[in-house]
Short mmCIF file of C-alpha atoms in Angstrom, two decimals:
data_model
loop_
_atom_site.label_atom_id
_atom_site.label_comp_id
_atom_site.label_asym_id
_atom_site.label_seq_id
_atom_site.Cartn_x
_atom_site.Cartn_y
_atom_site.Cartn_z
CA LEU A 251 -126.22 -93.31 -134.62
CA SER A 252 -129.02 -90.91 -133.71
CA LEU A 253 -129.48 -92.18 -130.00
CA ILE A 254 -125.44 -91.45 -129.73
CA LEU A 255 -125.14 -88.08 -131.56
CA MET A 256 -128.18 -86.76 -128.89
CA SER A 257 -124.76 -85.93 -126.72
CA THR A 258 -126.67 -84.25 -123.34
CA SER A 259 -124.18 -81.57 -122.02
CA LEU A 260 -123.91 -84.44 -119.10
CA LEU A 261 -122.24 -86.51 -120.86
CA THR A 262 -120.26 -83.74 -122.96
CA GLU A 263 -118.53 -82.81 -119.89
CA PHE A 264 -118.15 -86.87 -118.99
CA TRP A 265 -115.93 -87.03 -122.50
CA ARG A 266 -114.23 -83.98 -122.18
CA THR A 267 -112.95 -84.73 -118.49
CA ARG A 268 -111.99 -88.17 -118.61
CA ARG A 269 -111.13 -88.61 -122.86
CA THR A 270 -107.71 -89.92 -122.39
CA ARG A 271 -108.68 -92.18 -119.80
CA LEU A 272 -112.30 -93.57 -122.32
CA LEU A 273 -109.64 -93.45 -124.78
CA THR A 274 -107.68 -95.95 -123.51
CA ILE A 275 -110.03 -98.10 -121.88
CA LEU A 276 -111.50 -99.38 -125.23
CA GLY A 277 -108.02 -99.89 -126.27
CA LEU A 278 -107.83 -102.26 -123.57
CA GLY A 279 -110.87 -103.44 -124.76
CA TRP A 280 -109.84 -104.17 -128.51
CA LEU A 281 -106.89 -105.15 -127.31
CA GLY A 282 -108.59 -108.31 -125.17
CA SER A 283 -110.80 -109.20 -128.76
CA VAL A 284 -107.53 -109.31 -130.29
CA CYS A 285 -106.93 -112.02 -127.82
CA THR A 286 -109.96 -113.88 -128.62
CA PHE A 287 -109.16 -114.18 -132.21
CA MET A 288 -105.54 -115.19 -131.87
CA VAL A 289 -107.12 -118.56 -129.62
CA PRO A 290 -108.95 -119.94 -132.36
CA VAL A 291 -106.52 -118.91 -134.71
CA SER A 292 -103.86 -120.79 -132.74
CA LEU A 293 -105.64 -123.69 -132.72
CA GLY A 294 -105.55 -124.35 -136.65
CA ALA A 295 -101.42 -123.31 -136.35
CA PHE A 296 -101.32 -126.50 -134.14
CA PHE A 297 -102.76 -128.63 -136.70
CA ASP A 298 -100.37 -127.37 -138.85
CA ILE A 299 -97.71 -127.56 -137.05
CA HIS A 300 -98.80 -131.34 -135.81
CA PHE A 301 -99.54 -132.70 -139.32
CA GLN A 302 -96.00 -130.78 -140.98
CA SER A 303 -98.67 -128.36 -143.19
CA ILE A 304 -98.83 -124.94 -144.10
CA THR A 305 -102.07 -123.42 -144.22
CA ASN A 306 -103.61 -120.35 -143.98
CA ARG A 307 -104.03 -120.59 -140.25
CA THR A 308 -100.16 -120.19 -140.47
CA LYS A 309 -99.88 -117.30 -142.59
CA LEU A 310 -102.18 -115.16 -140.92
CA LEU A 311 -100.22 -115.88 -137.71
CA LYS A 312 -97.40 -114.71 -139.71
CA LEU A 313 -98.87 -111.60 -140.32
CA PHE A 314 -99.32 -110.39 -136.77
CA GLY A 315 -95.26 -111.37 -136.48
CA VAL A 316 -95.79 -114.62 -135.19
CA GLN A 317 -93.79 -117.91 -136.29
CA LEU A 318 -94.58 -120.99 -134.55
CA GLU A 319 -92.59 -123.70 -135.63
CA SER A 320 -92.47 -126.57 -132.45
CA MET A 321 -95.02 -127.57 -130.39
CA GLU A 322 -93.20 -125.86 -127.59
CA ALA A 323 -93.53 -122.93 -129.05
CA PHE A 324 -97.27 -122.95 -130.00
CA PHE A 325 -97.88 -123.91 -126.38
CA THR A 326 -96.04 -120.81 -124.67
CA PHE A 327 -97.88 -118.76 -127.35
CA PHE A 328 -101.27 -120.29 -126.71
CA ALA A 329 -100.51 -119.70 -122.47
CA GLY A 330 -99.48 -116.49 -123.55
CA VAL A 331 -102.52 -115.45 -125.24
CA ILE A 332 -105.07 -116.65 -122.35
CA VAL A 333 -103.25 -114.94 -119.88
CA LEU A 334 -103.10 -111.40 -122.03
CA LYS A 335 -106.87 -111.85 -122.23
CA ALA A 336 -107.23 -112.41 -119.16
CA ILE A 337 -105.26 -109.18 -118.12
CA PHE A 338 -106.94 -107.06 -120.42
CA THR A 339 -110.61 -107.92 -120.07
CA TYR A 340 -110.34 -107.78 -116.36
CA ALA A 341 -108.85 -103.97 -116.45
CA GLU A 342 -111.18 -103.36 -119.27
CA LYS A 343 -113.97 -104.18 -117.00
CA TYR A 344 -113.02 -102.71 -113.73
CA TRP A 345 -111.41 -99.11 -115.06
CA ILE A 346 -114.76 -98.97 -117.26
CA THR A 347 -117.17 -99.85 -114.49
CA ARG A 348 -115.20 -97.51 -111.94
CA GLU A 349 -115.54 -94.95 -114.12
CA ALA A 350 -119.61 -95.33 -114.87
CA GLU A 351 -120.05 -96.39 -111.28
CA GLN A 352 -118.23 -92.19 -110.38
CA PHE A 353 -120.04 -90.68 -113.39
CA ILE A 354 -123.13 -91.90 -111.25
CA HIS A 355 -122.18 -91.04 -107.94
CA GLN A 356 -121.52 -87.03 -109.18
CA VAL A 357 -124.57 -87.10 -110.70
CA THR A 358 -126.70 -88.45 -107.86
CA GLN A 359 -124.78 -85.88 -105.32
CA ARG A 360 -125.81 -83.16 -108.25
CA LEU A 361 -129.13 -83.83 -108.33
CA PHE A 362 -130.18 -84.21 -104.18
CA ALA A 363 -128.16 -80.97 -103.92
CA THR A 364 -130.55 -79.89 -106.66
CA GLN A 365 -133.99 -80.84 -105.54
CA ILE A 366 -133.23 -79.90 -102.24
CA ASN A 367 -132.24 -76.62 -102.74
CA TRP A 368 -135.74 -76.20 -104.95
CA SER A 369 -138.82 -73.86 -103.93
CA PRO A 370 -141.57 -75.50 -102.62
CA GLU A 371 -143.34 -74.20 -104.95
CA THR A 372 -140.96 -76.45 -107.33
CA PHE A 373 -141.06 -79.79 -105.11
CA GLN A 374 -144.47 -79.31 -104.51
CA HIS A 375 -144.84 -79.53 -108.56
CA LYS A 376 -145.19 -83.87 -108.16
CA PRO A 377 -145.36 -86.00 -106.09
CA TYR A 378 -142.30 -86.34 -104.16
CA GLY A 379 -142.42 -90.56 -105.21
CA ARG A 380 -142.77 -89.39 -108.49
CA TYR A 381 -138.86 -88.54 -107.74
CA LEU A 382 -137.94 -91.57 -106.84
CA LEU A 383 -137.04 -93.21 -110.13
CA ARG A 384 -134.80 -91.07 -110.59
CA TYR A 385 -132.61 -91.92 -107.89
CA SER A 386 -133.36 -95.85 -109.32
CA GLY A 387 -134.16 -96.93 -112.26
CA ASP A 388 -132.74 -94.36 -114.04
CA MET A 389 -129.52 -94.38 -112.16
CA SER A 390 -129.02 -97.76 -113.25
CA SER A 391 -130.52 -96.70 -116.77
CA VAL A 392 -127.24 -94.57 -117.36
CA LYS A 393 -124.93 -96.86 -115.84
CA ASN A 394 -126.05 -98.92 -118.80
CA LEU A 395 -125.73 -96.23 -121.05
CA LEU A 396 -122.35 -96.00 -120.57
CA ILE A 397 -120.84 -99.61 -119.79
CA LYS A 398 -123.17 -101.78 -122.37
CA GLY A 399 -124.52 -99.04 -124.41
CA LEU A 400 -121.43 -96.60 -125.45
CA HIS A 401 -118.73 -98.12 -124.25
CA GLY A 402 -119.80 -101.89 -125.25
CA GLY A 403 -121.27 -100.17 -128.27
CA ILE A 404 -118.13 -99.44 -129.58
CA LYS A 405 -116.15 -102.26 -128.58
CA ASP A 406 -118.22 -104.91 -129.29
CA LEU A 407 -118.17 -102.72 -133.53
CA LEU A 408 -114.44 -102.90 -133.18
CA PHE A 409 -114.85 -106.56 -132.25
CA LEU A 410 -116.89 -107.26 -135.38
CA LEU A 411 -114.26 -105.31 -137.59
CA SER A 412 -111.62 -106.97 -136.76
CA GLY A 413 -113.49 -110.49 -136.82
CA PHE A 414 -114.46 -109.63 -140.31
CA GLY A 415 -111.64 -109.08 -141.30
CA ILE A 416 -109.72 -111.65 -139.76
CA LEU A 417 -112.82 -114.17 -141.56
CA PHE A 418 -111.37 -111.92 -144.99
CA LEU A 419 -108.27 -113.12 -144.74
CA LEU A 420 -109.09 -116.84 -143.98
CA ASN A 421 -111.25 -117.17 -146.80
CA ALA A 422 -112.85 -114.40 -148.72
CA THR A 423 -115.83 -115.79 -150.60
CA LEU A 424 -117.43 -117.58 -147.72
CA SER A 425 -117.03 -113.99 -145.80
CA THR A 426 -118.40 -112.05 -148.88
CA ILE A 427 -121.66 -114.62 -148.60
CA LEU A 428 -121.97 -114.14 -144.91
CA LEU A 429 -121.82 -110.24 -144.94
CA ILE A 430 -124.47 -109.93 -147.58
CA SER A 431 -126.49 -112.74 -145.10
CA LEU A 432 -126.04 -110.86 -142.36
CA VAL A 433 -127.12 -107.11 -144.61
CA LEU A 434 -130.12 -108.42 -145.37
CA TYR A 435 -130.99 -109.68 -141.26
CA ILE A 436 -130.65 -106.05 -140.12
CA PRO A 437 -133.59 -104.54 -141.31
CA LEU A 438 -135.48 -106.59 -139.11
CA MET A 439 -133.50 -105.77 -135.89
CA ILE A 440 -134.23 -102.17 -137.20
CA GLY A 441 -137.77 -102.46 -137.60
CA LEU A 442 -138.30 -104.24 -134.11
CA ASP A 443 -136.14 -101.46 -132.30
CA ARG A 444 -138.76 -99.06 -133.76
CA TYR A 445 -141.57 -100.94 -132.54
CA GLN A 446 -140.05 -101.08 -129.02
CA ASN A 447 -139.54 -97.55 -128.82
CA PRO A 448 -142.56 -95.71 -127.58
CA LEU A 449 -143.36 -99.08 -125.98
CA ILE A 450 -140.73 -98.40 -123.19
CA LYS A 451 -141.06 -94.87 -123.27
CA GLU A 452 -144.81 -95.96 -121.64
CA LYS A 453 -143.49 -98.81 -119.77
CA ARG A 454 -141.09 -96.15 -117.96
CA ASN A 455 -144.10 -93.64 -116.90
CA ARG A 456 -146.18 -96.48 -115.42
CA LYS A 457 -143.52 -97.57 -113.54
CA SER A 458 -143.06 -94.08 -112.58
CA PHE A 459 -146.69 -94.18 -111.72
CA MET A 460 -146.76 -96.95 -109.70
CA LEU A 461 -143.75 -95.73 -107.97
CA SER A 462 -145.55 -92.51 -107.05
CA TYR A 463 -148.85 -94.13 -105.62
CA VAL A 464 -146.82 -96.38 -103.38
CA ALA A 465 -144.50 -93.39 -101.64
CA SER A 466 -147.03 -91.28 -101.28
CA HIS A 467 -149.28 -94.16 -99.44
CA PHE A 468 -146.65 -94.50 -97.78
CA SER A 469 -146.02 -91.41 -96.40
CA GLN A 470 -150.34 -91.64 -94.92
CA HIS A 471 -149.59 -94.98 -93.46
CA ASN A 472 -150.71 -93.52 -90.43
CA GLU A 473 -153.90 -91.44 -91.56
CA ILE A 474 -155.22 -94.79 -93.31
CA GLN A 475 -155.06 -96.65 -90.28
CA THR A 476 -157.17 -94.61 -88.58
CA LEU A 477 -159.89 -94.44 -91.16
CA SER A 478 -160.08 -97.54 -92.14
CA GLU A 479 -158.65 -97.05 -96.09
CA ASP A 480 -156.42 -99.54 -95.92
CA LYS A 481 -158.74 -102.34 -97.93
CA LYS A 482 -159.94 -99.64 -100.25
CA VAL A 483 -156.06 -98.52 -100.93
CA ILE A 484 -155.30 -102.27 -101.05
CA ARG A 485 -157.78 -102.96 -103.99
CA THR A 486 -157.03 -99.38 -105.81
CA PHE A 487 -153.17 -100.73 -105.98
CA ARG A 488 -154.14 -103.86 -107.09
CA LYS A 489 -156.38 -102.48 -109.86
CA LYS A 490 -153.47 -100.63 -110.70
CA THR A 491 -150.93 -103.51 -111.07
CA HIS A 492 -153.09 -105.30 -113.05
CA LYS A 493 -153.58 -102.97 -115.39
CA GLN A 494 -149.45 -102.34 -115.19
CA LEU A 495 -149.16 -106.06 -116.50
CA MET A 496 -151.57 -105.77 -118.93
CA ALA A 497 -150.67 -102.76 -120.58
CA ASP A 498 -146.13 -104.08 -120.50
CA GLN A 499 -147.50 -107.20 -122.88
CA PRO A 500 -146.65 -105.60 -125.87
CA TYR A 501 -143.03 -104.93 -124.88
CA ARG A 502 -142.38 -108.53 -122.97
CA GLU A 503 -143.36 -109.84 -126.19
CA SER A 504 -141.32 -107.97 -128.42
CA GLU A 505 -138.47 -108.30 -126.01
CA ASN A 506 -138.82 -112.12 -126.16
CA VAL A 507 -138.71 -111.54 -130.28
CA ARG A 508 -135.93 -110.17 -130.10
CA GLN A 509 -133.76 -112.79 -127.46
CA ILE A 510 -135.29 -115.13 -129.96
CA LEU A 511 -133.94 -113.81 -132.76
CA ALA A 512 -130.72 -112.95 -132.05
CA PRO A 513 -129.07 -116.63 -131.06
CA LEU A 514 -131.03 -117.90 -134.45
CA MET A 515 -128.72 -115.64 -136.41
CA GLY A 516 -125.69 -116.94 -135.14
CA HIS A 517 -127.26 -120.19 -136.23
CA MET A 518 -128.13 -119.03 -139.35
CA LEU A 519 -124.61 -117.84 -139.96
CA ALA A 520 -123.15 -121.18 -139.58
CA GLY A 521 -125.95 -122.91 -141.66
CA ILE A 522 -125.00 -120.78 -144.64
CA LEU A 523 -121.68 -121.63 -144.07
CA LEU A 524 -121.80 -125.25 -143.87
CA TRP A 525 -124.25 -124.94 -146.83
CA GLN A 526 -122.30 -123.20 -149.30
CA VAL A 527 -119.27 -125.97 -148.30
CA VAL A 528 -121.73 -128.23 -149.69
CA VAL A 529 -123.05 -127.03 -152.95
CA ARG A 530 -119.56 -125.02 -153.85
CA PRO A 531 -116.78 -127.61 -154.38
CA GLU A 532 -114.88 -125.21 -156.04
CA LEU A 533 -114.06 -123.50 -152.50
CA GLN A 534 -111.72 -126.40 -151.95
CA ILE A 535 -111.59 -125.78 -148.00
CA SER A 536 -110.05 -128.66 -145.99
CA GLY A 537 -111.67 -130.07 -142.71
CA GLY A 538 -108.93 -128.00 -140.29
CA ALA A 539 -109.65 -124.75 -142.33
CA LEU A 540 -113.29 -125.40 -142.26
CA LEU A 541 -113.02 -125.88 -138.03
CA VAL A 542 -110.86 -122.25 -137.90
CA TYR A 543 -113.03 -120.41 -139.70
CA LEU A 544 -116.50 -121.98 -137.59
CA LEU A 545 -113.95 -120.60 -134.64
CA VAL A 546 -113.08 -117.39 -135.56
CA LEU A 547 -117.07 -116.78 -137.00
CA ILE A 548 -118.10 -118.24 -132.95
CA SER A 549 -116.47 -115.45 -131.52
CA VAL A 550 -117.85 -112.98 -133.97
CA ILE A 551 -121.18 -114.15 -133.45
CA SER A 552 -121.24 -113.33 -129.48
CA PRO A 553 -120.31 -109.19 -130.04
CA LEU A 554 -123.20 -108.95 -132.64
CA ARG A 555 -125.70 -110.23 -130.47
CA ARG A 556 -124.43 -107.47 -128.25
CA LEU A 557 -125.01 -104.91 -130.94
CA PHE A 558 -128.31 -105.74 -131.71
CA LYS A 559 -129.14 -104.76 -128.18
CA VAL A 560 -127.19 -101.58 -127.89
CA PRO A 561 -130.19 -99.27 -129.78
CA GLY A 562 -132.43 -100.50 -126.23
CA VAL A 563 -129.73 -99.75 -124.27
CA LEU A 564 -129.12 -96.75 -125.51
CA ARG A 565 -132.09 -95.30 -125.98
CA ARG A 566 -133.63 -96.18 -122.33
CA GLY A 567 -129.94 -94.40 -120.83
CA MET A 568 -130.97 -91.36 -122.94
CA LEU A 569 -134.05 -91.14 -121.98
CA SER A 570 -133.21 -90.96 -118.39
CA LEU A 571 -130.19 -89.05 -118.33
CA SER A 572 -132.31 -86.05 -120.34
CA LYS A 573 -135.27 -86.50 -117.08
CA ILE A 574 -132.38 -86.02 -114.97
CA GLU A 575 -131.15 -82.99 -116.72
CA LEU A 576 -134.69 -81.41 -117.14
CA PHE A 577 -135.00 -81.93 -112.85
CA LEU A 578 -131.20 -80.00 -112.90
CA GLN A 579 -132.27 -76.85 -115.31
CA LYS A 580 -134.41 -76.30 -112.83
CA GLU A 581 -131.97 -75.18 -110.40
CA ASP A 582 -130.82 -72.81 -112.96
CA HIS A 583 -134.32 -71.64 -113.98
CA THR A 584 -135.32 -71.08 -110.30
CA ALA A 585 -132.19 -69.14 -110.06
CA SER A 586 -132.19 -67.24 -113.07
CA GLN A 587 -136.45 -66.06 -111.99
CA GLU A 588 -135.00 -65.24 -108.53
CA VAL A 589 -132.16 -63.36 -109.45
CA ALA A 590 -134.69 -61.56 -112.16
CA THR A 591 -137.08 -60.76 -109.09
CA LYS A 592 -134.81 -58.77 -106.83
CA THR A 593 -133.36 -57.51 -110.06
CA THR A 594 -136.90 -55.56 -110.15
CA THR A 595 -137.42 -55.12 -106.38
CA ARG A 596 -134.08 -53.09 -106.40
CA GLU A 597 -135.08 -51.18 -109.89
CA LEU A 598 -138.46 -50.65 -107.95
CA VAL A 599 -137.04 -49.38 -104.40
CA ALA A 600 -134.91 -46.96 -106.85
#
């Protein structure tokens, strides 16, 4: 939440100029989520129609204004849900990717124009190789920030809320137990995210130094060959890459733990569900109802896993965007210095 509130001027401008379009894209994503839930619910209605029974699945469809009384109606509705899901998903992915790429395009052009207009003193403050990360890794992180972090995080949160709403309509007791289990699992992911925060910054800085080393020595290629210093440069490069490899080990280990915990969470929720059905016969849930409940739960687990990855995506993206904005602010700082110098000169002449 704190990362989302760390809104930069670039993000504020992006939201202000494209607010209606971004909300429309988010709405398309939510409609695709509703279609995703309609698939397992409609499968439950198939059992109701085929076996001539009336259960929660049929009642749940009626809440959405859908009443299926024949197999022809079921297959028509089922095919329509699949087609609508494909349309909504394609439109959402196409437009959010397009908006993100346009944002990256504008930021890249602005950043390049700003750095070209820097004074020689400002530009030579750092080796120019250090600036290459802004145009490569940073832009990729910013794109992920927009697509997978902000848009994806909000869409998955809406998906999750809608999914648990449907689960509560299917069986409130089981849903309460699963929600409590999930709440107990969240602190573990939050602690892991806090542990990774400084590791991400250090990993990024080491990558920037490495790019600077490569770019600076490539620019001195003729001089290195003339002085026969190629072996020395290679040895230094190998030492640096080895240090980087060893220094990144804690981050890789923590990321592996994150990748393992996310799917384990889904298996844990499914296991708790089945265990509760066995030890609590008073639930009186039928096999068909349990199948539909599991199908909806599986649909919820996927966005839940993605949500646990969102803080890392937001942190990397905001860090990259803040670096880019620092470079853009140098233009204003340099320009203000030039204006102040000219003003002082005119005053002295006067």
